[in-house]
Coordinates of C-alpha atoms in Angstrom, one line a residue:
M1 CA 163.1 170.3 184.9
T2 CA 159.2 169.0 185.8
T3 CA 157.2 170.3 182.8
D4 CA 160.3 168.2 180.3
Q5 CA 159.8 165.3 182.0
D6 CA 155.9 165.6 181.8
G7 CA 156.4 166.6 177.9
I8 CA 158.8 163.3 177.4
E9 CA 156.2 161.0 179.6
R10 CA 153.6 162.3 176.9
L11 CA 156.0 161.2 174.3
R12 CA 156.3 157.7 175.5
A13 CA 152.3 157.3 175.4
E14 CA 151.8 158.4 172.1
N15 CA 154.7 156.2 170.9
A16 CA 154.1 153.1 172.8
A17 CA 149.6 154.1 171.2
L18 CA 151.4 154.4 168.0
R19 CA 153.1 151.7 168.2
E20 CA 150.5 149.4 169.6
E21 CA 147.8 150.4 166.7
L22 CA 151.0 149.6 164.2
G23 CA 151.1 146.2 165.5
K24 CA 147.3 145.6 165.7
L25 CA 147.9 147.2 161.5
R26 CA 150.3 144.6 160.8
E27 CA 148.7 141.5 162.2
L28 CA 145.4 143.2 160.4
M29 CA 147.6 143.2 157.0
A30 CA 148.9 139.9 157.9
R31 CA 145.0 138.3 158.0
R32 CA 144.0 140.4 155.0
E33 CA 147.4 138.6 153.9
E34 CA 147.3 134.9 154.9
R35 CA 143.0 134.8 153.5
T36 CA 144.2 136.4 150.3
R37 CA 146.6 133.5 149.7
R38 CA 144.4 130.5 151.3
I39 CA 140.9 132.5 149.0
L40 CA 143.7 131.6 145.5
Q41 CA 145.4 128.9 147.2
S42 CA 141.1 127.4 147.4
A43 CA 139.8 128.6 144.7
R44 CA 138.6 126.6 141.5
E45 CA 140.5 129.4 138.9
G46 CA 144.0 129.3 138.6
F47 CA 145.7 131.9 139.2
H48 CA 149.6 132.7 138.3
E49 CA 151.8 135.9 138.3
V50 CA 153.8 136.4 135.2
G51 CA 156.7 139.1 134.3
L52 CA 157.5 141.1 131.5
D53 CA 160.7 139.0 130.4
G54 CA 157.7 135.6 130.9
K55 CA 159.4 134.1 133.8
I56 CA 156.1 132.7 136.3
L57 CA 156.3 134.3 139.3
D58 CA 153.4 132.1 141.2
C59 CA 150.7 130.5 140.9
N60 CA 147.6 128.6 143.0
P61 CA 147.4 124.8 143.3
F62 CA 145.3 124.8 140.3
F63 CA 147.0 126.2 138.0
A64 CA 149.0 123.9 138.3
S65 CA 147.1 121.2 138.0
I66 CA 145.2 122.7 135.1
V67 CA 148.6 122.4 133.1
G68 CA 150.1 119.1 135.3
Y69 CA 153.1 121.0 137.1
D70 CA 154.3 121.1 140.6
R71 CA 154.2 125.1 142.3
S72 CA 158.2 124.2 142.8
E73 CA 158.4 123.1 138.4
L74 CA 156.1 126.2 137.0
L75 CA 158.4 128.6 139.6
T76 CA 161.2 127.8 137.4
M77 CA 160.1 128.1 134.5
N78 CA 159.0 130.6 131.5
I79 CA 155.4 131.1 130.2
G80 CA 156.9 130.6 126.7
E81 CA 157.1 126.7 128.0
L82 CA 153.6 126.1 128.8
D83 CA 152.1 128.8 125.6
K84 CA 153.8 127.4 122.4
R85 CA 153.3 130.6 120.5
P86 CA 156.4 131.2 118.1
P87 CA 158.5 133.4 120.2
D88 CA 158.0 137.4 118.2
E89 CA 153.8 136.0 118.1
L90 CA 154.6 135.7 122.5
A91 CA 156.8 138.5 123.1
A92 CA 154.2 141.1 120.7
A93 CA 151.1 139.6 122.9
I94 CA 152.8 140.6 125.8
A95 CA 153.9 143.9 124.6
D96 CA 150.3 144.5 123.7
I97 CA 148.6 143.4 127.5
K98 CA 151.7 145.8 128.8
A99 CA 150.1 148.7 126.4
K100 CA 146.7 148.3 127.3
G101 CA 147.1 147.7 131.2
A102 CA 144.4 144.5 130.1
A103 CA 143.1 141.6 128.3
R104 CA 141.1 138.8 128.2
F105 CA 141.8 136.1 125.5
V106 CA 142.4 132.5 124.9
A107 CA 144.8 130.4 125.1
R108 CA 146.2 127.2 124.3
H109 CA 149.0 125.9 127.0
V110 CA 150.2 122.2 126.8
R111 CA 150.1 119.8 130.0
K112 CA 153.7 118.6 131.2
D113 CA 151.9 114.9 129.7
G114 CA 152.1 116.9 126.2
V115 CA 148.3 117.1 125.8
P116 CA 147.0 120.8 125.4
V117 CA 144.4 123.0 126.8
D118 CA 142.1 125.2 125.7
V119 CA 141.8 128.5 129.1
E120 CA 140.3 131.8 128.9
V121 CA 142.9 134.2 130.6
S122 CA 141.7 137.4 131.9
T123 CA 145.1 139.4 132.6
H124 CA 146.3 142.9 134.2
L125 CA 149.3 144.8 134.5
V126 CA 150.7 145.2 138.7
T127 CA 152.8 148.0 139.2
L128 CA 154.5 147.8 142.8
E129 CA 156.6 150.0 143.5
D130 CA 159.5 150.2 141.3
E131 CA 157.8 146.2 140.1
Q132 CA 156.0 145.8 137.4
F133 CA 154.4 142.5 136.2
F134 CA 150.9 140.4 135.6
S135 CA 148.0 139.6 137.7
S136 CA 146.2 136.5 135.7
F137 CA 142.9 134.4 136.5
S138 CA 142.6 131.5 134.1
H139 CA 140.4 128.7 134.0
P140 CA 140.2 125.6 131.4
I141 CA 137.6 125.7 128.4
T142 CA 138.5 122.8 126.9
E143 CA 135.0 120.8 127.3
Q144 CA 132.8 124.2 126.9
L145 CA 134.9 124.9 123.3
R146 CA 133.6 121.3 122.0
R147 CA 130.7 121.9 123.2
E148 CA 130.8 124.8 121.4
R149 CA 131.8 122.9 118.3
A150 CA 129.9 120.0 118.2
L151 CA 127.0 123.0 118.9
R152 CA 128.1 124.9 115.6
E153 CA 128.2 121.6 114.3
S154 CA 124.9 120.1 114.9
E155 CA 123.6 123.5 114.3
Q156 CA 125.7 123.6 110.9
K157 CA 123.4 120.1 110.2
F158 CA 121.0 121.3 111.1
R159 CA 120.7 124.1 108.7
A160 CA 121.9 121.8 105.8
I161 CA 118.2 119.9 106.4
F162 CA 116.4 122.3 107.0
D163 CA 117.9 124.2 103.9
E164 CA 118.3 121.4 101.5
T165 CA 115.5 119.7 102.3
S166 CA 112.3 119.1 99.6
M167 CA 109.9 120.3 101.6
F168 CA 109.1 124.2 102.6
I169 CA 109.5 125.4 106.1
S170 CA 109.2 127.7 108.2
L171 CA 109.0 129.3 112.3
L172 CA 106.4 131.2 113.7
T173 CA 105.7 132.3 116.2
P174 CA 102.4 131.1 118.4
E175 CA 100.4 134.6 117.1
G176 CA 101.8 133.4 113.3
H177 CA 104.2 136.0 112.2
L178 CA 107.0 134.9 109.9
L179 CA 110.5 134.3 112.3
E180 CA 112.7 133.0 109.7
C181 CA 111.9 129.7 106.3
N182 CA 114.1 127.2 104.7
R183 CA 115.7 127.5 101.4
T184 CA 113.8 125.6 99.7
M185 CA 109.9 127.6 100.2
A186 CA 112.4 131.0 100.2
D187 CA 113.1 130.4 96.8
F188 CA 110.0 129.3 95.3
T189 CA 107.9 132.3 97.0
G190 CA 111.2 134.9 96.7
A191 CA 110.1 135.4 100.8
L192 CA 113.1 136.4 102.7
P193 CA 114.7 133.6 104.2
R194 CA 115.9 134.9 107.7
G195 CA 116.3 137.5 110.0
G196 CA 113.2 139.7 113.4
E197 CA 109.7 138.7 113.6
G198 CA 108.0 139.3 110.0
E199 CA 104.5 139.7 108.8
P200 CA 101.6 136.9 109.9
L201 CA 102.1 133.7 108.0
W202 CA 98.7 133.9 106.5
E203 CA 98.7 137.7 105.0
A204 CA 102.1 136.8 102.9
P205 CA 102.0 137.4 99.1
F206 CA 102.3 134.0 98.7
W207 CA 99.0 132.4 98.9
G208 CA 97.2 134.2 95.6
D209 CA 94.4 136.8 95.2
T210 CA 91.3 134.3 96.4
G211 CA 92.0 134.6 100.1
E212 CA 90.9 131.2 100.0
S213 CA 94.1 129.1 101.0
A214 CA 95.1 132.5 103.3
E215 CA 92.1 131.5 105.4
H216 CA 93.2 128.0 106.1
V217 CA 96.0 129.1 107.1
R218 CA 95.0 131.4 108.9
A219 CA 93.1 128.6 111.0
C220 CA 95.8 126.1 112.1
V221 CA 98.2 128.7 113.0
Q222 CA 96.0 129.7 115.2
R223 CA 94.9 125.8 115.8
A224 CA 98.8 125.0 115.9
G225 CA 99.5 128.5 118.7
S226 CA 96.8 127.0 120.4
G227 CA 99.3 124.2 121.2
A228 CA 96.9 121.8 119.2
S229 CA 99.1 120.9 115.9
S230 CA 96.3 120.7 112.1
S231 CA 96.9 120.5 108.9
C232 CA 95.5 121.8 105.8
E233 CA 95.7 121.4 101.9
V234 CA 96.8 125.3 100.3
E235 CA 97.9 126.6 96.8
L236 CA 101.3 128.2 97.5
H237 CA 102.1 130.8 94.4
G238 CA 105.5 132.5 93.6
P239 CA 106.3 134.8 90.6
G240 CA 107.0 133.4 87.3
G241 CA 103.1 132.2 88.0
R242 CA 104.2 128.8 89.4
V243 CA 102.5 127.1 91.9
A244 CA 102.5 123.8 93.8
T245 CA 100.3 122.0 96.0
L246 CA 101.1 121.6 99.4
D247 CA 100.1 119.2 102.0
L248 CA 100.9 122.0 104.7
K249 CA 101.2 120.4 109.0
M250 CA 101.0 123.4 111.6
K251 CA 102.9 121.7 114.9
P252 CA 103.6 123.2 118.2
I253 CA 106.7 123.7 120.5
L254 CA 105.3 123.7 123.5
D255 CA 108.1 124.9 126.6
T256 CA 108.4 122.6 130.2
A257 CA 104.6 124.6 131.0
G258 CA 103.0 123.8 127.9
K259 CA 103.1 126.8 126.9
T260 CA 103.6 127.1 123.0
V261 CA 107.0 129.4 122.2
L262 CA 107.2 128.5 118.7
V263 CA 105.8 127.0 115.6
I264 CA 106.8 124.6 113.1
A265 CA 104.9 124.8 109.1
E266 CA 106.2 121.8 107.3
G267 CA 104.8 122.1 103.7
Y268 CA 104.8 118.8 101.5
D269 CA 104.6 119.4 97.9
V270 CA 101.6 117.0 97.0
T271 CA 101.3 118.8 92.9
E272 CA 102.2 115.7 91.3
L273 CA 100.7 113.2 93.8
R274 CA 97.5 115.0 93.4
R275 CA 98.0 115.7 88.9
A276 CA 99.1 112.1 88.8
E277 CA 95.2 111.5 91.4
A278 CA 93.2 114.1 88.9
E279 CA 94.7 111.8 85.7
R280 CA 94.1 108.0 87.5
A281 CA 90.6 109.6 88.5
S282 CA 89.8 110.8 84.8
L283 CA 91.1 107.2 83.3
Q284 CA 89.7 105.5 85.4
E285 CA 86.1 107.1 84.3
R286 CA 87.2 106.7 81.0
M287 CA 87.5 103.1 81.5
I288 CA 84.3 103.5 83.7
D289 CA 82.3 104.8 80.6
A290 CA 84.2 102.2 78.1
Q291 CA 82.8 99.3 80.6
E292 CA 79.6 100.8 81.0
A293 CA 79.6 100.6 76.7
T294 CA 80.8 97.7 76.0
I295 CA 78.1 96.0 79.0
R296 CA 75.5 98.0 76.5
E297 CA 76.9 96.0 73.6
L298 CA 76.7 92.7 75.5
S299 CA 72.7 93.7 77.0
T300 CA 72.0 94.7 73.3
P301 CA 73.7 93.1 70.9
L302 CA 73.4 93.5 67.1
I303 CA 73.9 90.5 65.0
P304 CA 73.6 90.7 60.8
L305 CA 73.0 87.5 59.8
D306 CA 72.2 88.1 55.6
E307 CA 72.5 91.0 53.6
G308 CA 69.8 93.9 55.0
I309 CA 68.9 91.5 58.0
L310 CA 69.7 91.7 61.4
V311 CA 68.8 91.1 64.5
M312 CA 68.8 91.6 68.5
P313 CA 68.5 88.7 71.0
L314 CA 67.1 89.9 74.4
V315 CA 67.4 89.1 78.0
G316 CA 66.7 89.9 81.5
R317 CA 64.6 92.5 82.0
L318 CA 63.7 95.7 79.8
D319 CA 63.7 98.9 82.1
R320 CA 63.9 102.7 80.2
V321 CA 67.3 102.2 80.0
R322 CA 68.2 99.8 78.4
I323 CA 65.3 100.4 76.0
G324 CA 67.6 103.8 75.2
Q325 CA 69.9 101.8 74.6
L326 CA 68.1 99.3 72.2
L327 CA 66.4 102.0 70.3
E328 CA 70.4 104.0 69.8
R329 CA 71.7 100.9 68.8
L330 CA 69.0 99.5 66.3
L331 CA 68.6 102.5 64.5
Q332 CA 72.5 103.4 63.7
G333 CA 72.7 99.5 63.1
V334 CA 69.5 100.5 60.6
V335 CA 71.5 103.1 59.2
A336 CA 75.0 101.5 58.9
Q337 CA 74.0 97.8 57.9
R338 CA 70.7 99.3 55.2
A339 CA 69.1 96.5 56.6
A340 CA 65.6 95.9 55.3
T341 CA 64.1 93.6 58.1
V342 CA 65.5 94.1 62.3
I343 CA 64.1 90.8 64.6
L344 CA 63.8 91.4 67.8
D345 CA 63.5 88.1 70.1
V346 CA 62.0 88.5 73.5
T347 CA 62.5 84.8 74.6
G348 CA 64.8 85.4 77.3
V349 CA 62.4 88.8 78.3
P350 CA 60.3 87.0 81.8
V351 CA 58.2 90.1 81.9
V352 CA 56.9 92.8 80.1
D353 CA 54.6 95.5 80.5
A354 CA 52.9 98.2 79.6
E355 CA 56.4 100.5 79.3
I356 CA 58.1 98.3 77.6
A357 CA 55.2 97.1 75.1
D358 CA 54.9 100.9 74.5
A359 CA 58.9 101.0 73.9
L360 CA 59.2 98.4 71.4
I361 CA 56.6 99.7 68.9
R362 CA 57.8 103.0 69.4
A363 CA 61.4 100.7 68.4
A364 CA 59.1 99.2 65.1
Q365 CA 58.0 102.9 63.9
A366 CA 61.3 104.2 64.0
V367 CA 62.7 101.6 62.2
K368 CA 60.2 101.8 59.9
L369 CA 60.8 105.1 58.8
L370 CA 63.8 104.1 58.3
G371 CA 62.6 101.8 55.5
A372 CA 63.2 98.6 57.7
E373 CA 60.2 96.4 58.6
V374 CA 60.2 95.0 62.7
I375 CA 59.8 91.2 64.0
L376 CA 58.8 90.3 67.0
T377 CA 59.3 86.9 68.3
G378 CA 60.1 84.3 71.2
V379 CA 56.8 86.1 72.4
G380 CA 55.5 83.6 75.4
P381 CA 52.0 82.9 76.9
E382 CA 52.6 85.2 79.6
V383 CA 54.1 88.4 78.1
A384 CA 51.6 87.0 75.2
Q385 CA 48.2 87.9 77.7
T386 CA 50.3 90.6 79.1
M387 CA 50.5 93.0 75.6
V388 CA 46.7 91.8 75.1
S389 CA 45.8 93.2 78.6
I390 CA 47.2 96.2 78.1
G391 CA 45.7 96.7 74.6
T392 CA 49.6 96.9 72.9
D393 CA 49.2 97.5 68.8
F394 CA 51.3 95.1 66.7
R395 CA 49.6 96.2 63.7
E396 CA 53.2 98.1 63.1
I397 CA 55.1 94.3 64.1
I398 CA 54.9 91.0 62.6
T399 CA 54.7 88.4 65.3
L400 CA 56.4 85.6 64.9
S401 CA 56.6 82.5 67.4
S402 CA 60.0 81.8 68.0
L403 CA 63.5 83.2 66.3
Q404 CA 64.0 80.7 64.2
S405 CA 60.5 81.2 62.2
G406 CA 61.3 85.1 62.5
L407 CA 65.0 83.9 60.2
H408 CA 63.2 81.9 58.0
H409 CA 60.5 84.6 57.3
A410 CA 63.5 87.4 56.6
L411 CA 65.3 85.8 54.9
G412 CA 62.4 84.2 52.6
R413 CA 61.3 88.0 51.5
S414 CA 64.8 88.7 51.1
R415 CA 65.1 86.0 48.9
R416 CA 61.5 86.7 47.3
G417 CA 63.1 90.2 47.5
G418 CA 59.2 92.1 48.4
R419 CA 57.7 92.6 51.7
S420 CA 55.7 89.4 53.1
G421 CA 52.2 90.2 52.6
S422 CA 51.1 88.6 55.5
A423 CA 52.8 91.8 57.2
R424 CA 50.1 91.6 60.5
R425 CA 49.5 87.9 60.2
R426 CA 50.0 85.9 64.0
D427 CA 52.6 82.3 63.4
R428 CA 49.8 79.6 64.1
R429 CA 52.3 76.7 64.5

């Protein structure tokens, strides 16, 4: 009897302990449930439960704020009232999630005020005893999608500008390896426009065979890689013998620490400009030559006065260049005009030194070899004294005091039809 009583007491004690343990477990579960509820209630992530038939079973305040409904309103609604996809499409999506057990997708919900809102949904199938439902978390991504669209549009604009510009553009690593080039450069050189880290830009085959352009490019890249802008003018070669002259500018892209992270190479096609500059320089050179020829003609005029008579008035200082021009023009004129007499008038020459006097003698001798004679007029006292002092031999030249005297002499000789017997005498009028 005592033994049975002891067993009963022991069982009662064990039951009491079990009830106490069960109470603690229930309290723990209640705390955990409350913790989970509070987490879901305060989360900045939408949470909602949906039955297999699409009925909304529960949701947190943030989900209600996303769609603009009260929680009490949502618990009377079907998910199809928020997701406006066709019913058959929505039913197929629910069946697919059920089959897979979980899914992540982007959906468009319609708020109570009719404004669409894009959400990213992560959902999974929950089986609880004989009940199944979908537990879903969602957050709005309308602004994110807007930024992504803006970014894509910006990238498309950049890409259009990058590819359609007439400049030759390439992107390089700080070490000069080719990352990408625009369509203009790719079409001209045959290079691949995109894809990975390529060879150093200066080792590309489109800089010609001399290596000069490649060396300029290498130096420019190294300066840009060190953080300094640089430029050079190079020749770019393409298939079919095409050649373009580029004004190539290298610009470093720096990070916040001032380190070069990218180099942009911009090539401006200056082929036509350089060709135009060369043509302009050639034209200017021809113009200068023409002007110099005109000046020579004006400085050493050769005037035909009568049949067989030419006059060349000399003005200003004579030097070796002018004397050479004088002799050339004089001999050409004698031959062209078939002249018999040439009058050299030095009235306007202030100084005649030994070199000039000798040049005049040589001119007279050259004219004589062509069958004509030279009359020197306008020799002033100072010039005459200089010529006498340096011992100039004027036996080959008729010297007269003035151009008028020279003309009378030449015309008189022309009328007589022969050479004057006084060819070497000095006119003393």
